[in-house]
Coordinates of N, CA, C and O in Angstrom, one line a residue:
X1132 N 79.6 74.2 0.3 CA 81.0 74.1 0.8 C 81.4 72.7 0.8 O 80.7 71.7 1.1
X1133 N 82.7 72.6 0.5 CA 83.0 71.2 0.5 C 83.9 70.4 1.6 O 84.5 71.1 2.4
X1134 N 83.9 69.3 1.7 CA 84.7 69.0 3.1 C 86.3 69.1 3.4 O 87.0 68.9 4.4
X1135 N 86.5 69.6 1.9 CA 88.3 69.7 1.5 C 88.5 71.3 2.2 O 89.4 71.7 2.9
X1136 N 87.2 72.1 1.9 CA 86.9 73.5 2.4 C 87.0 73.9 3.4 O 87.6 74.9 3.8
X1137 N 86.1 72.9 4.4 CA 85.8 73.1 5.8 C 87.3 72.4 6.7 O 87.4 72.2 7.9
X1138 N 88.0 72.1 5.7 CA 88.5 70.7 6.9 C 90.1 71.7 6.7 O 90.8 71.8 7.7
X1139 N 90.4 72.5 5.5 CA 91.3 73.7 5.1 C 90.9 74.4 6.2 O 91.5 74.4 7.2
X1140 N 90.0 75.0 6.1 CA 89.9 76.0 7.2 C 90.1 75.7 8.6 O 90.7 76.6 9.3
X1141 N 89.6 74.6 9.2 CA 89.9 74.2 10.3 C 91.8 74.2 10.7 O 92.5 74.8 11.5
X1142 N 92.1 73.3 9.7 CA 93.5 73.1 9.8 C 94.4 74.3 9.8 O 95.5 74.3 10.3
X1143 N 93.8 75.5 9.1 CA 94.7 76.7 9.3 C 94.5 77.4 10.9 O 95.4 77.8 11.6
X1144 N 92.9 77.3 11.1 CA 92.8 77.9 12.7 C 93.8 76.8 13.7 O 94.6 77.2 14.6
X1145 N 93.5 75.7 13.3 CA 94.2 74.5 14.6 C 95.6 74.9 14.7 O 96.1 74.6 15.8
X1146 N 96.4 75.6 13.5 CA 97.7 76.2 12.9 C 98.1 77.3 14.1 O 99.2 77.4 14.7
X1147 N 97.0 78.0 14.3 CA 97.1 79.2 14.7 C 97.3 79.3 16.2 O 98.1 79.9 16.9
X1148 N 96.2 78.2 16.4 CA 96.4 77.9 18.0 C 97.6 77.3 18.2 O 98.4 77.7 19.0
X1149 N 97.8 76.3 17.5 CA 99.3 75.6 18.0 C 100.6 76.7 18.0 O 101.5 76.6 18.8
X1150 N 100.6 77.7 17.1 CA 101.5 79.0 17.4 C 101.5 79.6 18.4 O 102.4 79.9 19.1
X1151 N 100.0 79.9 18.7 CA 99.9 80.7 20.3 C 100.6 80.1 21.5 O 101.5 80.5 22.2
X1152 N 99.5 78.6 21.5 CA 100.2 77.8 22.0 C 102.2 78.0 22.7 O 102.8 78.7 23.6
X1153 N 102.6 77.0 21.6 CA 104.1 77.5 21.4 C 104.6 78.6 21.9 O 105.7 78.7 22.5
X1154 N 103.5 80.1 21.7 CA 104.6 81.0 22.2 C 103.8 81.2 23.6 O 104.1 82.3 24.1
X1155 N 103.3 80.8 24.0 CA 102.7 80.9 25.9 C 103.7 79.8 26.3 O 104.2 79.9 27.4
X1156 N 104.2 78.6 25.4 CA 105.5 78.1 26.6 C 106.3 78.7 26.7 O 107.1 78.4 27.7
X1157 N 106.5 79.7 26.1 CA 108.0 79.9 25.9 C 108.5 80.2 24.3 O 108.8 81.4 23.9
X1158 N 108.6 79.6 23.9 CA 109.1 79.6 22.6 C 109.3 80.7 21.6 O 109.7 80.7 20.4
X1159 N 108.8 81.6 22.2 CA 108.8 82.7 21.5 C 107.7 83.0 20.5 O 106.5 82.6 20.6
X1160 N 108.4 83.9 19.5 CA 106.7 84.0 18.5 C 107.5 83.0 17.6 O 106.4 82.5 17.3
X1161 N 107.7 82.8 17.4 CA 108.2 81.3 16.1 C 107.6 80.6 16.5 O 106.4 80.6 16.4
X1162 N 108.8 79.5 17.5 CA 107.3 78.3 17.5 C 107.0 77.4 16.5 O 106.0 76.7 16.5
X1163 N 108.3 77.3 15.5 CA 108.0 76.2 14.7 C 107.9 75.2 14.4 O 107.5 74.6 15.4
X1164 N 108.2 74.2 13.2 CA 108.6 72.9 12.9 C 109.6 72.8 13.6 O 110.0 73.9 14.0
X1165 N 110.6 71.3 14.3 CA 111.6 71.2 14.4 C 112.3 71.4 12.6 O 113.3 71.1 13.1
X1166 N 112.5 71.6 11.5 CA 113.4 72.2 10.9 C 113.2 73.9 10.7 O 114.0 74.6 10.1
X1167 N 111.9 74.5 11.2 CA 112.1 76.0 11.0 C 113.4 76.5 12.7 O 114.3 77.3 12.8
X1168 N 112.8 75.8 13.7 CA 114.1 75.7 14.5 C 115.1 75.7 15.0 O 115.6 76.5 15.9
X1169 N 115.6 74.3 14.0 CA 116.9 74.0 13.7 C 117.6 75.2 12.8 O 118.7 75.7 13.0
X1170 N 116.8 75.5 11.6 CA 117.7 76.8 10.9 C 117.3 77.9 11.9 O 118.4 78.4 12.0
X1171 N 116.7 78.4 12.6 CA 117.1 79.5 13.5 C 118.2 79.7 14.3 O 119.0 80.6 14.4
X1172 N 118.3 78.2 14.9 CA 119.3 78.3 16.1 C 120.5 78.2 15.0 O 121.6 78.9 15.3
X1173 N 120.5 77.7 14.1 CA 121.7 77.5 13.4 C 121.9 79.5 12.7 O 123.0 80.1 12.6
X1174 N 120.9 80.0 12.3 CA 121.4 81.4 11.7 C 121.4 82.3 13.0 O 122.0 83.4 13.1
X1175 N 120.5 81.6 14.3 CA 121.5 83.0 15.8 C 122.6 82.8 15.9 O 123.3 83.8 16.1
X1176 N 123.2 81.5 15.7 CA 124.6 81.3 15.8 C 125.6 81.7 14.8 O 126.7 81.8 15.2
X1177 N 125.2 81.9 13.6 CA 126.2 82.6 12.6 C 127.1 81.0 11.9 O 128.0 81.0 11.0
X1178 N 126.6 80.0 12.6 CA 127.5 78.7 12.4 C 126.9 77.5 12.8 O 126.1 77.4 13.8
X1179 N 127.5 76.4 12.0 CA 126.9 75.6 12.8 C 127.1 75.0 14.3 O 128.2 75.3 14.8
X1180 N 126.5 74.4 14.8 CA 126.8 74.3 16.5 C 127.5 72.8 16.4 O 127.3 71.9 15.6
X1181 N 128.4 73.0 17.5 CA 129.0 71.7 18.1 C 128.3 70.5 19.1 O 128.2 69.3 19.0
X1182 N 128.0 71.2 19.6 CA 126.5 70.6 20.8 C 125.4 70.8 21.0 O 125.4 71.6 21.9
X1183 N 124.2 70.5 20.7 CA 122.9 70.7 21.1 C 122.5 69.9 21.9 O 123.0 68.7 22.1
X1184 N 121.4 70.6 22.8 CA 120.6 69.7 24.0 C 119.4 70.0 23.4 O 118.9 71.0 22.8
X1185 N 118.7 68.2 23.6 CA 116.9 68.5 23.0 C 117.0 67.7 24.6 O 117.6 66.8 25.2
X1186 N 115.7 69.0 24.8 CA 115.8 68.8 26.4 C 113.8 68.2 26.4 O 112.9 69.0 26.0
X1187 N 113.5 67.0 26.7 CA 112.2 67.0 26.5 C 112.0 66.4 24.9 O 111.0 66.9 24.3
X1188 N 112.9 65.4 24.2 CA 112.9 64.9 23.3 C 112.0 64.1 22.4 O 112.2 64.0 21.2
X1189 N 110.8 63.6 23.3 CA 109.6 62.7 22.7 C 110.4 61.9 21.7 O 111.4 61.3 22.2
X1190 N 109.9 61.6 19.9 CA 110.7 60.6 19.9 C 111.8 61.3 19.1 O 112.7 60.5 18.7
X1191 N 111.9 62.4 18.7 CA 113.3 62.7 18.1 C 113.5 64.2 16.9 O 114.6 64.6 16.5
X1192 N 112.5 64.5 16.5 CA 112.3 65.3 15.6 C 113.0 66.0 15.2 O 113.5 66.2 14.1
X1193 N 112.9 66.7 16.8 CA 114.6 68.0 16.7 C 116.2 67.1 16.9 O 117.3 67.6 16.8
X1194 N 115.9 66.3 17.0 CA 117.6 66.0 17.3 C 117.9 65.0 15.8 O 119.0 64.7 15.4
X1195 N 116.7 64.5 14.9 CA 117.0 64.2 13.7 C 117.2 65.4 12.5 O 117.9 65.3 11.5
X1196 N 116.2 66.8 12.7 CA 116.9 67.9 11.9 C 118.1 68.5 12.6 O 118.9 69.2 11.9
X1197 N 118.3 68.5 13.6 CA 119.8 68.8 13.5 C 120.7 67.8 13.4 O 121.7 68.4 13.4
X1198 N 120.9 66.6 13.2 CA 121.7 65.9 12.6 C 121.4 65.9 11.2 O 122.3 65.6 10.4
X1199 N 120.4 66.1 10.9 CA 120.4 66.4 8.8 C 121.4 67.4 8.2 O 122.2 67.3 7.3
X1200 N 121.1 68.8 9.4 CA 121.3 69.5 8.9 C 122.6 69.5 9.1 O 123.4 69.3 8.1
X1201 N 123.1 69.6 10.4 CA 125.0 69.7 10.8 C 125.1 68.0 11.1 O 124.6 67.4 12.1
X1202 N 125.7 67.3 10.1 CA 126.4 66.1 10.6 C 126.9 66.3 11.7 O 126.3 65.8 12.7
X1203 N 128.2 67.4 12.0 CA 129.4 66.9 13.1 C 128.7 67.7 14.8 O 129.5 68.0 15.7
X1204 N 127.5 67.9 14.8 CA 126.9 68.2 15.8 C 127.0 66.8 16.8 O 127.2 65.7 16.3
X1205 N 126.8 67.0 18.0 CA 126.7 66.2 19.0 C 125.5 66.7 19.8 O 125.4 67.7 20.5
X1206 N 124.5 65.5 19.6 CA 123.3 65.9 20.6 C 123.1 64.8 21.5 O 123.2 63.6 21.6
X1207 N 122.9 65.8 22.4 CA 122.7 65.0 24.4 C 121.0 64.9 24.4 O 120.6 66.1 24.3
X1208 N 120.1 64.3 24.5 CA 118.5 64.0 24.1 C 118.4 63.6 25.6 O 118.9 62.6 26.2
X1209 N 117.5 64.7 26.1 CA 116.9 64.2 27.3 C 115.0 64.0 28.1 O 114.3 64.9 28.4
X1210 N 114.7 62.9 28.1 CA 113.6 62.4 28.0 C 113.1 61.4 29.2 O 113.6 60.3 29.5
X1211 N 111.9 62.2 29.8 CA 111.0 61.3 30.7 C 110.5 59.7 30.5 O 110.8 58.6 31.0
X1212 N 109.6 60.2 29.4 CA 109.4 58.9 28.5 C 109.9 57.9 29.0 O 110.9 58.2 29.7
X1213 N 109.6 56.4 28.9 CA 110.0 55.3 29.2 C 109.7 54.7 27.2 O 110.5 54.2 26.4
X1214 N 108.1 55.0 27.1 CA 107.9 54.7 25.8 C 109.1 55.6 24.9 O 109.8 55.0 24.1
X1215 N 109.3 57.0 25.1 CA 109.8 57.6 24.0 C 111.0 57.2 24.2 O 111.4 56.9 23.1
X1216 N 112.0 56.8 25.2 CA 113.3 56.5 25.5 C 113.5 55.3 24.2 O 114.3 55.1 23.3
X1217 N 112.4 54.5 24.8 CA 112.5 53.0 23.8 C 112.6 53.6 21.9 O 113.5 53.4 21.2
X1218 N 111.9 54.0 21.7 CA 111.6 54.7 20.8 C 113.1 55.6 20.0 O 113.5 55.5 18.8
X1219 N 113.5 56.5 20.9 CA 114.5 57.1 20.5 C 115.6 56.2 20.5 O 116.5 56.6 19.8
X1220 N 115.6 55.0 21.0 CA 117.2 54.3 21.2 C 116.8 53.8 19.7 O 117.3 54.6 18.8
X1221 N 115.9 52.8 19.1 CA 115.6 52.2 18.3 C 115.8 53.4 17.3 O 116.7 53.1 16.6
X1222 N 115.4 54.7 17.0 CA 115.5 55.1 15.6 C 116.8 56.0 15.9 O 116.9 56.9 15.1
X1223 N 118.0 55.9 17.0 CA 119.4 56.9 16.5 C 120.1 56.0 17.3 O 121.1 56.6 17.8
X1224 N 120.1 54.3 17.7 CA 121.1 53.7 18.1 C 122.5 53.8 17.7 O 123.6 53.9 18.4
X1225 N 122.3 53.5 16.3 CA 123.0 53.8 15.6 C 124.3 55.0 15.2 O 125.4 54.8 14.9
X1226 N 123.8 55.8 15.4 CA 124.6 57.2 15.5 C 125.6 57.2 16.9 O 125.2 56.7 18.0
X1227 N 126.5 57.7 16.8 CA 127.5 57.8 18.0 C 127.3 59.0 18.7 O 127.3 59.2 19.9
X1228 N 126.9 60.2 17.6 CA 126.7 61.6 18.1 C 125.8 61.8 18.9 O 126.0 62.7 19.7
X1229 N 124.3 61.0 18.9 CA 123.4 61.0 19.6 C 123.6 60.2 20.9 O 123.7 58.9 20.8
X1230 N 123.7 61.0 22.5 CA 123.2 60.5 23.5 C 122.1 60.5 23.8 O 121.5 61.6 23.9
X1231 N 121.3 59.2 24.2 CA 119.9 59.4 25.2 C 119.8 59.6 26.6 O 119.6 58.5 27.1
X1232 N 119.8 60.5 27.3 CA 119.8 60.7 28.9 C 118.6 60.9 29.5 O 117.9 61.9 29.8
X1233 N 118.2 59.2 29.9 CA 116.9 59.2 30.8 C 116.9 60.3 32.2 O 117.7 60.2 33.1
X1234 N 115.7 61.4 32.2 CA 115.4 61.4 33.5 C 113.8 61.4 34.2 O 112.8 61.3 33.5
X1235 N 113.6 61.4 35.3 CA 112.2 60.7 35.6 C 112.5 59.6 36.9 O 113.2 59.5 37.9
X1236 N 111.6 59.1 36.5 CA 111.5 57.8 37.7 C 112.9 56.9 37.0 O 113.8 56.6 37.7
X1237 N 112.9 56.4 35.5 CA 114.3 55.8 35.0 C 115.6 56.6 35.2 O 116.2 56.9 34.2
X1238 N 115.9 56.8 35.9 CA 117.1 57.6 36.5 C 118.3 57.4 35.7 O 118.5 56.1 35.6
X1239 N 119.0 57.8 35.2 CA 119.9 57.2 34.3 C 120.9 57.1 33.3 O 120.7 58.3 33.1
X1240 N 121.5 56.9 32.7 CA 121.7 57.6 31.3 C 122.7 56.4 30.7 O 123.6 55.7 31.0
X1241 N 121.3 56.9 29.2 CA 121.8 55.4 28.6 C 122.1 56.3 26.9 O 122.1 57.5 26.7
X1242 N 122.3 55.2 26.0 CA 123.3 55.3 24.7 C 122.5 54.6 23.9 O 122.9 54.4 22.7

C-alpha cells in the first residue's frame, strides 16, 4: 500500500467526521464548504439575498462566496477574534458591502 493510499483513505474518513461534526452543531446534514452553502441559502431563497449575516466569521470564507456569488449582497460579519477581526478588515477593507462587527471583550463595531 502506498502513502498516496493510506493518506486517501484517511482524508475521506477525516471527511466524514467533519460532516458529522457539522451536523451535531447544527448545521444540518449538509454541512458544507462555504460555496456548497452559499448556493443553498441562495436556491432556499429562490433569489438572490439582499443581506447576509456571517455570524462567527473567522477570516471570511463565507462572506467572500457570497460576495462572488451575489455582488449587490450586503454582509454584516460578526467575529470574537481580535486576530480574525485584523484579518478580516485587511482582506474586505476595501468593499463597502462588507461590515465587520466586533463582539467579545472588543466591544464594538468597526468597517
Amino acid at each position: 500500500m502506498t502513502l498516496a493510499t493510506v493518506l486517501g483513505g484517511l482524508f475521506r474518513v477525516l471527511e466524514r467526521v467533519e460532516r458529522k461534526a457539522a451536523y451535531l452543531r447544527g448545521k444540518g446534514y449538509h454541512g458544507g464548504t462555504p460555496r456548497e452553502e452559499a448556493r443553498w441559502a441562495h436556491d432556499l431563497l429562490g433569489s438572490a439575498p439582499l443581506l447576509a449575516i456571517d455570524s462567527g466569521g473567522n477570516v471570511g470564507p463565507y462572506t467572500a462566496e457570497l460576495r462572488r456569488r451575489t455582488s449587490g449582497v450586503e454582509v454584516h460579519v460578526f467575529e470574537p477574534s481580535a486576530v480574525n477581526v485584523a484579518r478580516l478588515k485587511a482582506r474586505f477593507s476595501a468593499d463597502p458591502a462588507i461590515t465587520i462587527n466586533v463582539f467579545g471583550d472588543d466591544v464594538g463595531c468597526h468597517t
